[in-house]
PDB file of C-alpha atoms in Angstrom:
ATOM      1  CA  UNK A 239      19.484   2.333  20.656  1.00  0.00           C
ATOM      2  CA  UNK A 240      15.717   2.156  20.263  1.00  0.00           C
ATOM      3  CA  UNK A 241      14.317   0.422  17.208  1.00  0.00           C
ATOM      4  CA  UNK A 242      11.949   1.846  14.597  1.00  0.00           C
ATOM      5  CA  UNK A 243      10.158   0.006  11.805  1.00  0.00           C
ATOM      6  CA  UNK A 244       9.102   1.878   8.680  1.00  0.00           C
ATOM      7  CA  UNK A 245       6.651   0.135   6.371  1.00  0.00           C
ATOM      8  CA  UNK A 246       7.143   1.193   2.751  1.00  0.00           C
ATOM      9  CA  UNK A 247      10.000   2.967   0.983  1.00  0.00           C
ATOM     10  CA  UNK A 248       8.154   5.504  -1.147  1.00  0.00           C
ATOM     11  CA  UNK A 249       8.129   9.264  -0.691  1.00  0.00           C
ATOM     12  CA  UNK A 250       6.904   9.059   2.905  1.00  0.00           C
ATOM     13  CA  UNK A 251       8.790   5.998   4.102  1.00  0.00           C
ATOM     14  CA  UNK A 252      12.184   6.942   2.710  1.00  0.00           C
ATOM     15  CA  UNK A 253      11.926  10.469   4.127  1.00  0.00           C
ATOM     16  CA  UNK A 254      10.965   9.209   7.579  1.00  0.00           C
ATOM     17  CA  UNK A 255      13.656   6.511   7.531  1.00  0.00           C
ATOM     18  CA  UNK A 256      16.343   9.045   6.726  1.00  0.00           C
ATOM     19  CA  UNK A 257      15.137  11.359   9.467  1.00  0.00           C
ATOM     20  CA  UNK A 258      14.792   8.701  12.164  1.00  0.00           C
ATOM     21  CA  UNK A 259      18.030   6.816  11.526  1.00  0.00           C
ATOM     22  CA  UNK A 260      20.498   7.793  14.223  1.00  0.00           C
ATOM     23  CA  UNK A 261      17.905   8.547  16.851  1.00  0.00           C
ATOM     24  CA  UNK A 262      16.556   5.036  16.198  1.00  0.00           C
ATOM     25  CA  UNK A 263      17.970   2.014  14.474  1.00  0.00           C
ATOM     26  CA  UNK A 264      15.614   1.862  11.491  1.00  0.00           C
ATOM     27  CA  UNK A 265      14.439  -1.190   9.571  1.00  0.00           C
ATOM     28  CA  UNK A 266      12.434  -0.524   6.400  1.00  0.00           C
ATOM     29  CA  UNK A 267      10.150  -3.307   5.186  1.00  0.00           C
ATOM     30  CA  UNK A 268       9.275  -3.048   1.486  1.00  0.00           C
ATOM     31  CA  UNK A 269       6.693  -5.358  -0.113  1.00  0.00           C
ATOM     32  CA  UNK A 270       8.311  -5.055  -3.546  1.00  0.00           C
ATOM     33  CA  UNK A 271      11.839  -5.527  -4.774  1.00  0.00           C
ATOM     34  CA  UNK A 272      14.609  -3.231  -5.927  1.00  0.00           C
ATOM     35  CA  UNK A 273      13.479  -1.026  -8.804  1.00  0.00           C
ATOM     36  CA  UNK A 274      14.688  -1.446 -12.381  1.00  0.00           C
ATOM     37  CA  UNK A 275      13.599   0.945 -15.167  1.00  0.00           C
ATOM     38  CA  UNK A 276      12.345  -0.271 -18.524  1.00  0.00           C
ATOM     39  CA  UNK A 277      15.305  -0.466 -20.883  1.00  0.00           C
ATOM     40  CA  UNK A 278      13.767  -2.642 -23.600  1.00  0.00           C
ATOM     41  CA  UNK A 279      12.972  -1.828 -27.199  1.00  0.00           C
ATOM     42  CA  UNK A 280       9.857   0.376 -27.216  1.00  0.00           C
ATOM     43  CA  UNK A 281       9.774   0.466 -31.016  1.00  0.00           C
ATOM     44  CA  UNK A 282       9.452  -3.315 -31.140  1.00  0.00           C
ATOM     45  CA  UNK A 283       6.587  -3.229 -28.618  1.00  0.00           C
ATOM     46  CA  UNK A 284       4.891  -0.474 -30.623  1.00  0.00           C
ATOM     47  CA  UNK A 285       5.076  -2.586 -33.775  1.00  0.00           C
ATOM     48  CA  UNK A 286       3.603  -5.555 -31.910  1.00  0.00           C
ATOM     49  CA  UNK A 287       0.819  -3.375 -30.549  1.00  0.00           C
ATOM     50  CA  UNK A 288       0.014  -2.038 -34.029  1.00  0.00           C
ATOM     51  CA  UNK A 289      -0.388  -5.621 -35.299  1.00  0.00           C
ATOM     52  CA  UNK A 290      -2.572  -6.782 -32.403  1.00  0.00           C
ATOM     53  CA  UNK A 291      -4.612  -3.590 -31.914  1.00  0.00           C
ATOM     54  CA  UNK A 292      -3.803  -3.532 -28.199  1.00  0.00           C
ATOM     55  CA  UNK A 293      -2.454  -5.764 -25.509  1.00  0.00           C
ATOM     56  CA  UNK A 294      -5.025  -7.698 -23.516  1.00  0.00           C
ATOM     57  CA  UNK A 295      -4.936  -6.374 -19.973  1.00  0.00           C
ATOM     58  CA  UNK A 296      -3.479  -3.297 -18.282  1.00  0.00           C
ATOM     59  CA  UNK A 297      -1.831  -5.513 -15.706  1.00  0.00           C
ATOM     60  CA  UNK A 298       0.564  -6.718 -18.400  1.00  0.00           C
ATOM     61  CA  UNK A 299       2.374  -3.380 -18.059  1.00  0.00           C
ATOM     62  CA  UNK A 300       4.175  -5.147 -15.206  1.00  0.00           C
ATOM     63  CA  UNK A 301       6.057  -7.107 -17.862  1.00  0.00           C
ATOM     64  CA  UNK A 302       7.676  -3.831 -18.927  1.00  0.00           C
ATOM     65  CA  UNK A 303       8.004  -2.269 -15.466  1.00  0.00           C
ATOM     66  CA  UNK A 304       7.576  -4.903 -12.716  1.00  0.00           C
ATOM     67  CA  UNK A 305       7.113  -2.235 -10.023  1.00  0.00           C
ATOM     68  CA  UNK A 306       4.094  -0.717 -11.823  1.00  0.00           C
ATOM     69  CA  UNK A 307       1.121  -2.466 -10.274  1.00  0.00           C
ATOM     70  CA  UNK A 308      -2.239  -1.994 -11.964  1.00  0.00           C
ATOM     71  CA  UNK A 309      -5.580  -3.023 -10.522  1.00  0.00           C
ATOM     72  CA  UNK A 310      -9.251  -2.343 -11.111  1.00  0.00           C
ATOM     73  CA  UNK A 311     -11.986  -1.344  -8.716  1.00  0.00           C
ATOM     74  CA  UNK A 312     -15.344  -3.079  -8.801  1.00  0.00           C
ATOM     75  CA  UNK A 313     -16.737  -0.450 -11.170  1.00  0.00           C
ATOM     76  CA  UNK A 314     -13.766  -0.582 -13.536  1.00  0.00           C
ATOM     77  CA  UNK A 315     -11.584   2.324 -12.356  1.00  0.00           C
ATOM     78  CA  UNK A 316      -7.946   1.531 -13.186  1.00  0.00           C
ATOM     79  CA  UNK A 317      -5.608   2.181 -10.247  1.00  0.00           C
ATOM     80  CA  UNK A 318      -1.864   2.517 -10.825  1.00  0.00           C
ATOM     81  CA  UNK A 319       0.779   2.508  -8.104  1.00  0.00           C
ATOM     82  CA  UNK A 320       4.412   1.634  -7.633  1.00  0.00           C
ATOM     83  CA  UNK A 321       5.350  -1.318  -5.414  1.00  0.00           C
ATOM     84  CA  UNK A 322       9.073  -1.606  -4.810  1.00  0.00           C
ATOM     85  CA  UNK A 323      11.946   0.455  -3.513  1.00  0.00           C
ATOM     86  CA  UNK A 324      11.035   4.080  -4.164  1.00  0.00           C
ATOM     87  CA  UNK A 325       7.305   3.371  -4.356  1.00  0.00           C
ATOM     88  CA  UNK A 326       5.369   5.394  -6.900  1.00  0.00           C
ATOM     89  CA  UNK A 327       8.073   8.073  -7.169  1.00  0.00           C
ATOM     90  CA  UNK A 328       9.988   5.801  -9.559  1.00  0.00           C
ATOM     91  CA  UNK A 329       7.131   5.758 -12.094  1.00  0.00           C
ATOM     92  CA  UNK A 330       5.930   9.345 -11.685  1.00  0.00           C
ATOM     93  CA  UNK A 331       6.404  12.213 -14.131  1.00  0.00           C
ATOM     94  CA  UNK A 332       8.757  13.966 -11.716  1.00  0.00           C
ATOM     95  CA  UNK A 333       6.542  17.048 -11.517  1.00  0.00           C
ATOM     96  CA  UNK A 334       7.232  19.432  -8.626  1.00  0.00           C
ATOM     97  CA  UNK A 335       4.031  21.451  -8.418  1.00  0.00           C
ATOM     98  CA  UNK A 336       3.116  22.929  -5.047  1.00  0.00           C
ATOM     99  CA  UNK A 337      -0.455  22.088  -4.118  1.00  0.00           C
ATOM    100  CA  UNK A 338      -0.671  23.362  -0.550  1.00  0.00           C
ATOM    101  CA  UNK A 339      -3.010  26.322  -1.024  1.00  0.00           C
ATOM    102  CA  UNK A 340      -5.847  24.714   0.929  1.00  0.00           C
ATOM    103  CA  UNK A 341      -3.465  23.819   3.752  1.00  0.00           C
ATOM    104  CA  UNK A 342      -2.386  27.451   3.943  1.00  0.00           C
ATOM    105  CA  UNK A 343      -6.057  28.354   4.221  1.00  0.00           C
ATOM    106  CA  UNK A 344      -6.164  26.159   7.322  1.00  0.00           C
ATOM    107  CA  UNK A 345      -3.180  27.982   8.794  1.00  0.00           C
ATOM    108  CA  UNK A 346      -0.605  25.275   7.935  1.00  0.00           C
ATOM    109  CA  UNK A 347       2.521  26.937   6.531  1.00  0.00           C
ATOM    110  CA  UNK A 348       4.839  24.511   4.722  1.00  0.00           C
ATOM    111  CA  UNK A 349       7.179  27.156   3.279  1.00  0.00           C
ATOM    112  CA  UNK A 350      10.171  26.002   5.403  1.00  0.00           C
ATOM    113  CA  UNK A 351       9.685  22.394   4.299  1.00  0.00           C
ATOM    114  CA  UNK A 352       9.446  23.326   0.614  1.00  0.00           C
ATOM    115  CA  UNK A 353      12.512  25.526   0.916  1.00  0.00           C
ATOM    116  CA  UNK A 354      14.439  22.637   2.476  1.00  0.00           C
ATOM    117  CA  UNK A 355      13.330  20.271  -0.287  1.00  0.00           C
ATOM    118  CA  UNK A 356      14.335  22.755  -2.987  1.00  0.00           C
ATOM    119  CA  UNK A 357      17.872  22.674  -1.585  1.00  0.00           C
ATOM    120  CA  UNK A 358      18.013  18.873  -1.574  1.00  0.00           C
ATOM    121  CA  UNK A 359      16.128  17.916  -4.729  1.00  0.00           C
ATOM    122  CA  UNK A 360      17.126  19.055  -8.244  1.00  0.00           C
ATOM    123  CA  UNK A 361      14.269  21.131  -9.689  1.00  0.00           C
ATOM    124  CA  UNK A 362      14.164  23.112 -12.921  1.00  0.00           C
ATOM    125  CA  UNK A 363      11.447  24.483 -15.187  1.00  0.00           C
ATOM    126  CA  UNK A 364      13.309  26.084 -18.109  1.00  0.00           C
ATOM    127  CA  UNK A 365      13.021  23.074 -20.428  1.00  0.00           C
ATOM    128  CA  UNK A 366      11.050  24.707 -23.257  1.00  0.00           C
ATOM    129  CA  UNK A 367      13.978  24.205 -25.642  1.00  0.00           C
ATOM    130  CA  UNK A 368      13.315  20.442 -25.496  1.00  0.00           C
ATOM    131  CA  UNK A 369       9.647  20.712 -26.529  1.00  0.00           C
ATOM    132  CA  UNK A 370       8.526  19.628 -29.970  1.00  0.00           C
ATOM    133  CA  UNK A 371       6.551  21.950 -32.250  1.00  0.00           C
ATOM    134  CA  UNK A 372       3.033  20.672 -31.315  1.00  0.00           C
ATOM    135  CA  UNK A 373       3.711  21.325 -27.634  1.00  0.00           C
ATOM    136  CA  UNK A 374       4.848  24.864 -28.416  1.00  0.00           C
ATOM    137  CA  UNK A 375       1.676  25.350 -30.469  1.00  0.00           C
ATOM    138  CA  UNK A 376      -0.529  24.012 -27.663  1.00  0.00           C
ATOM    139  CA  UNK A 377       1.227  26.280 -25.169  1.00  0.00           C
ATOM    140  CA  UNK A 378       0.719  29.340 -27.398  1.00  0.00           C
ATOM    141  CA  UNK A 379      -2.943  28.445 -27.977  1.00  0.00           C
ATOM    142  CA  UNK A 380      -3.480  28.066 -24.226  1.00  0.00           C
ATOM    143  CA  UNK A 381      -1.987  31.505 -23.608  1.00  0.00           C
ATOM    144  CA  UNK A 382      -4.160  33.020 -26.338  1.00  0.00           C
ATOM    145  CA  UNK A 383      -7.230  31.504 -24.659  1.00  0.00           C
ATOM    146  CA  UNK A 384      -6.300  33.132 -21.360  1.00  0.00           C
ATOM    147  CA  UNK A 385      -5.696  29.795 -19.612  1.00  0.00           C
ATOM    148  CA  UNK A 386      -2.371  30.929 -18.086  1.00  0.00           C
ATOM    149  CA  UNK A 387      -0.201  27.879 -18.842  1.00  0.00           C
ATOM    150  CA  UNK A 388       3.191  27.619 -17.195  1.00  0.00           C
ATOM    151  CA  UNK A 389       6.147  25.240 -17.686  1.00  0.00           C
ATOM    152  CA  UNK A 390       6.019  22.453 -15.115  1.00  0.00           C
ATOM    153  CA  UNK A 391       8.859  22.369 -12.577  1.00  0.00           C
ATOM    154  CA  UNK A 392      10.582  18.994 -12.797  1.00  0.00           C
ATOM    155  CA  UNK A 393      12.565  17.001 -10.245  1.00  0.00           C
ATOM    156  CA  UNK A 394      15.174  16.190 -12.852  1.00  0.00           C
ATOM    157  CA  UNK A 395      18.913  16.693 -13.212  1.00  0.00           C
ATOM    158  CA  UNK A 396      19.030  18.632 -16.441  1.00  0.00           C
ATOM    159  CA  UNK A 397      22.602  17.590 -17.251  1.00  0.00           C
ATOM    160  CA  UNK A 398      21.487  13.944 -17.507  1.00  0.00           C
ATOM    161  CA  UNK A 399      18.066  14.429 -19.094  1.00  0.00           C
ATOM    162  CA  UNK A 400      17.667  13.754 -22.816  1.00  0.00           C
ATOM    163  CA  UNK A 401      13.870  14.356 -22.826  1.00  0.00           C
ATOM    164  CA  UNK A 402      13.253  10.752 -23.923  1.00  0.00           C
ATOM    165  CA  UNK A 403       9.712  10.642 -22.502  1.00  0.00           C
ATOM    166  CA  UNK A 404      10.350   7.553 -20.357  1.00  0.00           C
ATOM    167  CA  UNK A 405       9.887   9.180 -16.928  1.00  0.00           C
ATOM    168  CA  UNK A 406       6.881   7.000 -16.099  1.00  0.00           C
ATOM    169  CA  UNK A 407       8.697   3.842 -17.186  1.00  0.00           C
ATOM    170  CA  UNK A 408      11.514   4.522 -14.741  1.00  0.00           C
ATOM    171  CA  UNK A 409      14.123   6.997 -15.935  1.00  0.00           C
ATOM    172  CA  UNK A 410      16.794   4.878 -17.705  1.00  0.00           C
ATOM    173  CA  UNK A 411      19.484   7.562 -17.274  1.00  0.00           C
ATOM    174  CA  UNK A 412      18.974   8.287 -13.594  1.00  0.00           C
ATOM    175  CA  UNK A 413      18.103  11.904 -14.346  1.00  0.00           C
ATOM    176  CA  UNK A 414      14.770  11.960 -12.502  1.00  0.00           C
ATOM    177  CA  UNK A 415      14.825  12.215  -8.726  1.00  0.00           C
ATOM    178  CA  UNK A 416      12.983   9.530  -6.813  1.00  0.00           C
ATOM    179  CA  UNK A 417      12.804   8.638  -3.131  1.00  0.00           C
ATOM    180  CA  UNK A 418      15.436   5.917  -3.430  1.00  0.00           C
ATOM    181  CA  UNK A 419      17.949   8.731  -3.008  1.00  0.00           C
ATOM    182  CA  UNK A 420      16.637   9.409   0.509  1.00  0.00           C
ATOM    183  CA  UNK A 421      16.517   5.655   1.103  1.00  0.00           C
ATOM    184  CA  UNK A 422      20.197   5.290   0.173  1.00  0.00           C
ATOM    185  CA  UNK A 423      21.059   8.125   2.542  1.00  0.00           C
ATOM    186  CA  UNK A 424      19.205   6.325   5.332  1.00  0.00           C
ATOM    187  CA  UNK A 425      21.154   3.134   4.563  1.00  0.00           C
ATOM    188  CA  UNK A 426      24.442   5.062   4.536  1.00  0.00           C
ATOM    189  CA  UNK A 427      23.565   6.211   8.054  1.00  0.00           C
ATOM    190  CA  UNK A 428      22.956   2.632   9.200  1.00  0.00           C
ATOM    191  CA  UNK A 429      19.340   1.818   8.300  1.00  0.00           C
ATOM    192  CA  UNK A 430      18.421  -1.663   7.077  1.00  0.00           C
ATOM    193  CA  UNK A 431      16.134  -2.177   4.059  1.00  0.00           C
ATOM    194  CA  UNK A 432      14.427  -5.564   3.719  1.00  0.00           C
ATOM    195  CA  UNK A 433      12.671  -6.035   0.359  1.00  0.00           C
ATOM    196  CA  UNK A 434      10.131  -8.648  -0.642  1.00  0.00           C
ATOM    197  CA  UNK A 435       8.512  -8.554   2.792  1.00  0.00           C
ATOM    198  CA  UNK A 436       4.855  -7.685   3.230  1.00  0.00           C
ATOM    199  CA  UNK A 437       3.624  -6.330   6.561  1.00  0.00           C
ATOM    200  CA  UNK A 438       0.299  -7.943   7.429  1.00  0.00           C
ATOM    201  CA  UNK A 439      -0.564  -6.093  10.613  1.00  0.00           C
ATOM    202  CA  UNK A 440       0.788  -4.150  13.560  1.00  0.00           C
ATOM    203  CA  UNK A 441       0.995  -5.811  16.969  1.00  0.00           C
ATOM    204  CA  UNK A 442      -0.569  -3.688  19.705  1.00  0.00           C
ATOM    205  CA  UNK A 443      -0.094  -4.116  23.455  1.00  0.00           C
ATOM    206  CA  UNK A 444      -1.715  -1.868  26.062  1.00  0.00           C
ATOM    207  CA  UNK A 445      -2.755   0.549  23.345  1.00  0.00           C
ATOM    208  CA  UNK A 446       0.747   0.935  21.882  1.00  0.00           C
ATOM    209  CA  UNK A 447       2.274  -0.410  18.694  1.00  0.00           C
ATOM    210  CA  UNK A 448       4.990  -2.921  19.611  1.00  0.00           C
ATOM    211  CA  UNK A 449       5.951  -4.409  16.255  1.00  0.00           C
ATOM    212  CA  UNK A 450       4.726  -5.875  12.980  1.00  0.00           C
ATOM    213  CA  UNK A 451       3.898  -9.295  11.555  1.00  0.00           C
ATOM    214  CA  UNK A 452       5.807  -9.747   8.307  1.00  0.00           C
ATOM    215  CA  UNK A 453       5.436 -12.390   5.586  1.00  0.00           C
ATOM    216  CA  UNK A 454       7.853 -13.244   2.819  1.00  0.00           C
ATOM    217  CA  UNK A 455      10.523 -15.732   1.912  1.00  0.00           C
ATOM    218  CA  UNK A 456       8.188 -18.581   2.807  1.00  0.00           C
ATOM    219  CA  UNK A 457       7.769 -17.597   6.463  1.00  0.00           C
ATOM    220  CA  UNK A 458       5.884 -15.326   8.833  1.00  0.00           C
ATOM    221  CA  UNK A 459       7.788 -13.426  11.508  1.00  0.00           C
ATOM    222  CA  UNK A 460       7.193 -11.010  14.358  1.00  0.00           C
ATOM    223  CA  UNK A 461       9.527  -8.003  14.424  1.00  0.00           C
ATOM    224  CA  UNK A 462       9.396  -5.848  17.537  1.00  0.00           C
ATOM    225  CA  UNK A 463      10.098  -2.116  17.657  1.00  0.00           C
ATOM    226  CA  UNK A 464       9.699   0.922  19.880  1.00  0.00           C
ATOM    227  CA  UNK A 465       8.183   2.909  17.020  1.00  0.00           C
ATOM    228  CA  UNK A 466       6.189   1.792  13.965  1.00  0.00           C
ATOM    229  CA  UNK A 467       5.559   4.089  11.002  1.00  0.00           C
ATOM    230  CA  UNK A 468       3.076   2.990   8.331  1.00  0.00           C
ATOM    231  CA  UNK A 469       3.850   4.553   4.953  1.00  0.00           C
ATOM    232  CA  UNK A 470       2.622   1.860   2.583  1.00  0.00           C
ATOM    233  CA  UNK A 471       0.728   4.257   0.320  1.00  0.00           C
ATOM    234  CA  UNK A 472      -2.888   5.265  -0.041  1.00  0.00           C
ATOM    235  CA  UNK A 473      -3.957   1.710  -0.851  1.00  0.00           C
ATOM    236  CA  UNK A 474      -1.566  -0.260   1.367  1.00  0.00           C
ATOM    237  CA  UNK A 475      -1.696   1.659   4.646  1.00  0.00           C
ATOM    238  CA  UNK A 476      -5.493   1.474   5.227  1.00  0.00           C
ATOM    239  CA  UNK A 477      -5.394  -2.289   4.642  1.00  0.00           C
ATOM    240  CA  UNK A 478      -2.688  -2.744   7.283  1.00  0.00           C
ATOM    241  CA  UNK A 479      -4.595  -0.533   9.725  1.00  0.00           C
ATOM    242  CA  UNK A 480      -7.803  -2.512   9.202  1.00  0.00           C
ATOM    243  CA  UNK A 481      -5.968  -5.825   9.647  1.00  0.00           C
ATOM    244  CA  UNK A 482      -4.510  -4.403  12.885  1.00  0.00           C
ATOM    245  CA  UNK A 483      -7.962  -3.762  14.325  1.00  0.00           C
ATOM    246  CA  UNK A 484      -7.877  -0.018  13.685  1.00  0.00           C
ATOM    247  CA  UNK A 485     -11.113   1.026  12.008  1.00  0.00           C
ATOM    248  CA  UNK A 486     -10.846   2.788   8.651  1.00  0.00           C
ATOM    249  CA  UNK A 487     -13.663   4.391   6.721  1.00  0.00           C
ATOM    250  CA  UNK A 488     -14.162   2.739   3.297  1.00  0.00           C
ATOM    251  CA  UNK A 489     -13.331   5.883   1.346  1.00  0.00           C
ATOM    252  CA  UNK A 490     -10.615   6.661  -1.176  1.00  0.00           C
ATOM    253  CA  UNK A 491      -9.404  10.019  -2.461  1.00  0.00           C
ATOM    254  CA  UNK A 492      -7.886   9.896  -5.943  1.00  0.00           C
ATOM    255  CA  UNK A 493      -7.382  12.312  -8.822  1.00  0.00           C
ATOM    256  CA  UNK A 494      -9.330  10.802 -11.746  1.00  0.00           C
ATOM    257  CA  UNK A 495      -7.430  11.251 -14.999  1.00  0.00           C
ATOM    258  CA  UNK A 496      -8.909  11.483 -18.486  1.00  0.00           C
ATOM    259  CA  UNK A 497      -6.640  11.612 -21.534  1.00  0.00           C
ATOM    260  CA  UNK A 498      -8.081  13.202 -24.676  1.00  0.00           C
ATOM    261  CA  UNK A 499      -5.990  12.270 -27.691  1.00  0.00           C
ATOM    262  CA  UNK A 500      -5.953  12.982 -31.400  1.00  0.00           C
ATOM    263  CA  UNK A 501      -3.827  12.183 -34.403  1.00  0.00           C
ATOM    264  CA  UNK A 502      -1.102  14.760 -34.997  1.00  0.00           C
ATOM    265  CA  UNK A 503       1.512  13.647 -37.494  1.00  0.00           C
ATOM    266  CA  UNK A 504       5.035  13.666 -36.058  1.00  0.00           C
ATOM    267  CA  UNK A 505       3.884  15.070 -32.727  1.00  0.00           C
ATOM    268  CA  UNK A 506       6.626  12.970 -31.081  1.00  0.00           C
ATOM    269  CA  UNK A 507       4.987  13.561 -27.713  1.00  0.00           C
ATOM    270  CA  UNK A 508       6.091  10.083 -26.651  1.00  0.00           C
ATOM    271  CA  UNK A 509       9.699  11.314 -26.935  1.00  0.00           C
ATOM    272  CA  UNK A 510       9.291  14.411 -24.800  1.00  0.00           C
ATOM    273  CA  UNK A 511       9.268  15.359 -21.111  1.00  0.00           C
ATOM    274  CA  UNK A 512       5.796  14.332 -19.840  1.00  0.00           C
ATOM    275  CA  UNK A 513       3.558  17.120 -18.561  1.00  0.00           C
ATOM    276  CA  UNK A 514       5.827  19.870 -19.969  1.00  0.00           C
ATOM    277  CA  UNK A 515       3.371  22.610 -19.032  1.00  0.00           C
ATOM    278  CA  UNK A 516       0.264  22.819 -16.874  1.00  0.00           C
ATOM    279  CA  UNK A 517      -2.989  24.737 -16.818  1.00  0.00           C
ATOM    280  CA  UNK A 518      -4.644  24.937 -13.411  1.00  0.00           C
ATOM    281  CA  UNK A 519      -8.257  25.921 -12.869  1.00  0.00           C
ATOM    282  CA  UNK A 520     -10.901  25.550 -10.209  1.00  0.00           C
ATOM    283  CA  UNK A 521     -11.140  21.807  -9.715  1.00  0.00           C
ATOM    284  CA  UNK A 522      -9.150  20.750 -12.764  1.00  0.00           C
ATOM    285  CA  UNK A 523      -5.702  20.619 -14.308  1.00  0.00           C
ATOM    286  CA  UNK A 524      -4.744  20.171 -17.972  1.00  0.00           C
ATOM    287  CA  UNK A 525      -1.335  19.107 -19.244  1.00  0.00           C
ATOM    288  CA  UNK A 526       0.093  17.459 -22.376  1.00  0.00           C
ATOM    289  CA  UNK A 527       0.800  13.844 -21.531  1.00  0.00           C
ATOM    290  CA  UNK A 528       1.449  10.704 -23.576  1.00  0.00           C
ATOM    291  CA  UNK A 529      -0.213   7.877 -21.645  1.00  0.00           C
ATOM    292  CA  UNK A 530       1.534   4.551 -22.199  1.00  0.00           C
ATOM    293  CA  UNK A 531      -1.282   2.633 -20.495  1.00  0.00           C
ATOM    294  CA  UNK A 532      -3.840   4.070 -22.915  1.00  0.00           C
ATOM    295  CA  UNK A 533      -1.533   3.533 -25.880  1.00  0.00           C
ATOM    296  CA  UNK A 534      -0.825  -0.124 -25.210  1.00  0.00           C
ATOM    297  CA  UNK A 535      -4.193  -1.184 -23.762  1.00  0.00           C
ATOM    298  CA  UNK A 536      -6.878   1.044 -25.338  1.00  0.00           C
ATOM    299  CA  UNK A 537      -7.906   0.055 -28.855  1.00  0.00           C
ATOM    300  CA  UNK A 538      -8.969   3.642 -29.587  1.00  0.00           C
ATOM    301  CA  UNK A 539      -5.280   4.650 -29.500  1.00  0.00           C
ATOM    302  CA  UNK A 540      -4.674   2.988 -32.840  1.00  0.00           C
ATOM    303  CA  UNK A 541      -2.295   5.479 -34.474  1.00  0.00           C
ATOM    304  CA  UNK A 542       1.503   5.228 -34.333  1.00  0.00           C
ATOM    305  CA  UNK A 543       2.824   6.467 -30.999  1.00  0.00           C
ATOM    306  CA  UNK A 544       4.767   9.304 -32.646  1.00  0.00           C
ATOM    307  CA  UNK A 545       1.576  10.550 -34.335  1.00  0.00           C
ATOM    308  CA  UNK A 546      -0.547  10.960 -31.192  1.00  0.00           C
ATOM    309  CA  UNK A 547      -0.987  14.171 -29.204  1.00  0.00           C
ATOM    310  CA  UNK A 548      -2.764  13.859 -25.887  1.00  0.00           C
ATOM    311  CA  UNK A 549      -3.977  16.174 -23.141  1.00  0.00           C
ATOM    312  CA  UNK A 550      -4.317  14.879 -19.619  1.00  0.00           C
ATOM    313  CA  UNK A 551      -7.269  16.279 -17.671  1.00  0.00           C
ATOM    314  CA  UNK A 552      -7.067  15.788 -13.919  1.00  0.00           C
ATOM    315  CA  UNK A 553     -10.322  16.315 -12.073  1.00  0.00           C
ATOM    316  CA  UNK A 554     -10.481  17.233  -8.402  1.00  0.00           C
ATOM    317  CA  UNK A 555     -12.094  14.520  -6.304  1.00  0.00           C
ATOM    318  CA  UNK A 556     -14.167  15.133  -3.215  1.00  0.00           C
ATOM    319  CA  UNK A 557     -12.645  14.166   0.129  1.00  0.00           C
ATOM    320  CA  UNK A 558     -14.849  11.077   0.160  1.00  0.00           C
TER     321      UNK A 558
END
């Protein structure tokens, strides 16, 4: 059987590995380790934060969730991604919003793919009964303003969800879907997952990819394959391409996020499904969201966690 190498085990890598296994013998190389959600005492950390004002550096969030890697660009933009089995899906909010309108405008119809996913991934949006009073008030105010809010579809198994608010810390109850489920299916079909191995570059012979150079465990190795798929994320994949001699333009598309927060006694937003409803406009999105990074590392978030109400504002970036 021909061999395939998949680099990365996030949303893209796990999906491709599951699909290829059987036609190819698939090996998945993952730079991080197996994922473990935060199961510590948040109340104790909140008390420590209240005494210190804030923790020193955003990168310390890795102490709580080792897979959550935080870096800064040269001009101070904080970049958050997941490195480990499941990639960023493990630390996402589990939102299942379709954002393919522009693709449809280009004549790309993804309806069959979304229909297939809806059969395989648990998705529900009728979670309003779990919202706290401030969220209901914000939703009603948004409707009154003509902003057309709608409950956010969630990739969550409702029977397991207790609306604890810890989606972005790695769901401790296994209620939130993440791409490790596809990865496990690939393994059940015979795929091999090798964690703690970082792919440095792709080997190319006669214009074709023939394998990858991998580091980890104190050694560097060449692994050959008939097919190589790079799915190391928006930050990882361009670096591997560049190191493989494949030119990449120095551009990055992101969705800059601004959280506007205020004191609201007993808002309890930190103990609620994140992004419970969304407002979508031309070039922006608004959604209630308690941001743990801001809470623990921004001195302006000085109130008790339960007494903060925050709105996330996502701004559309240009393609450059």
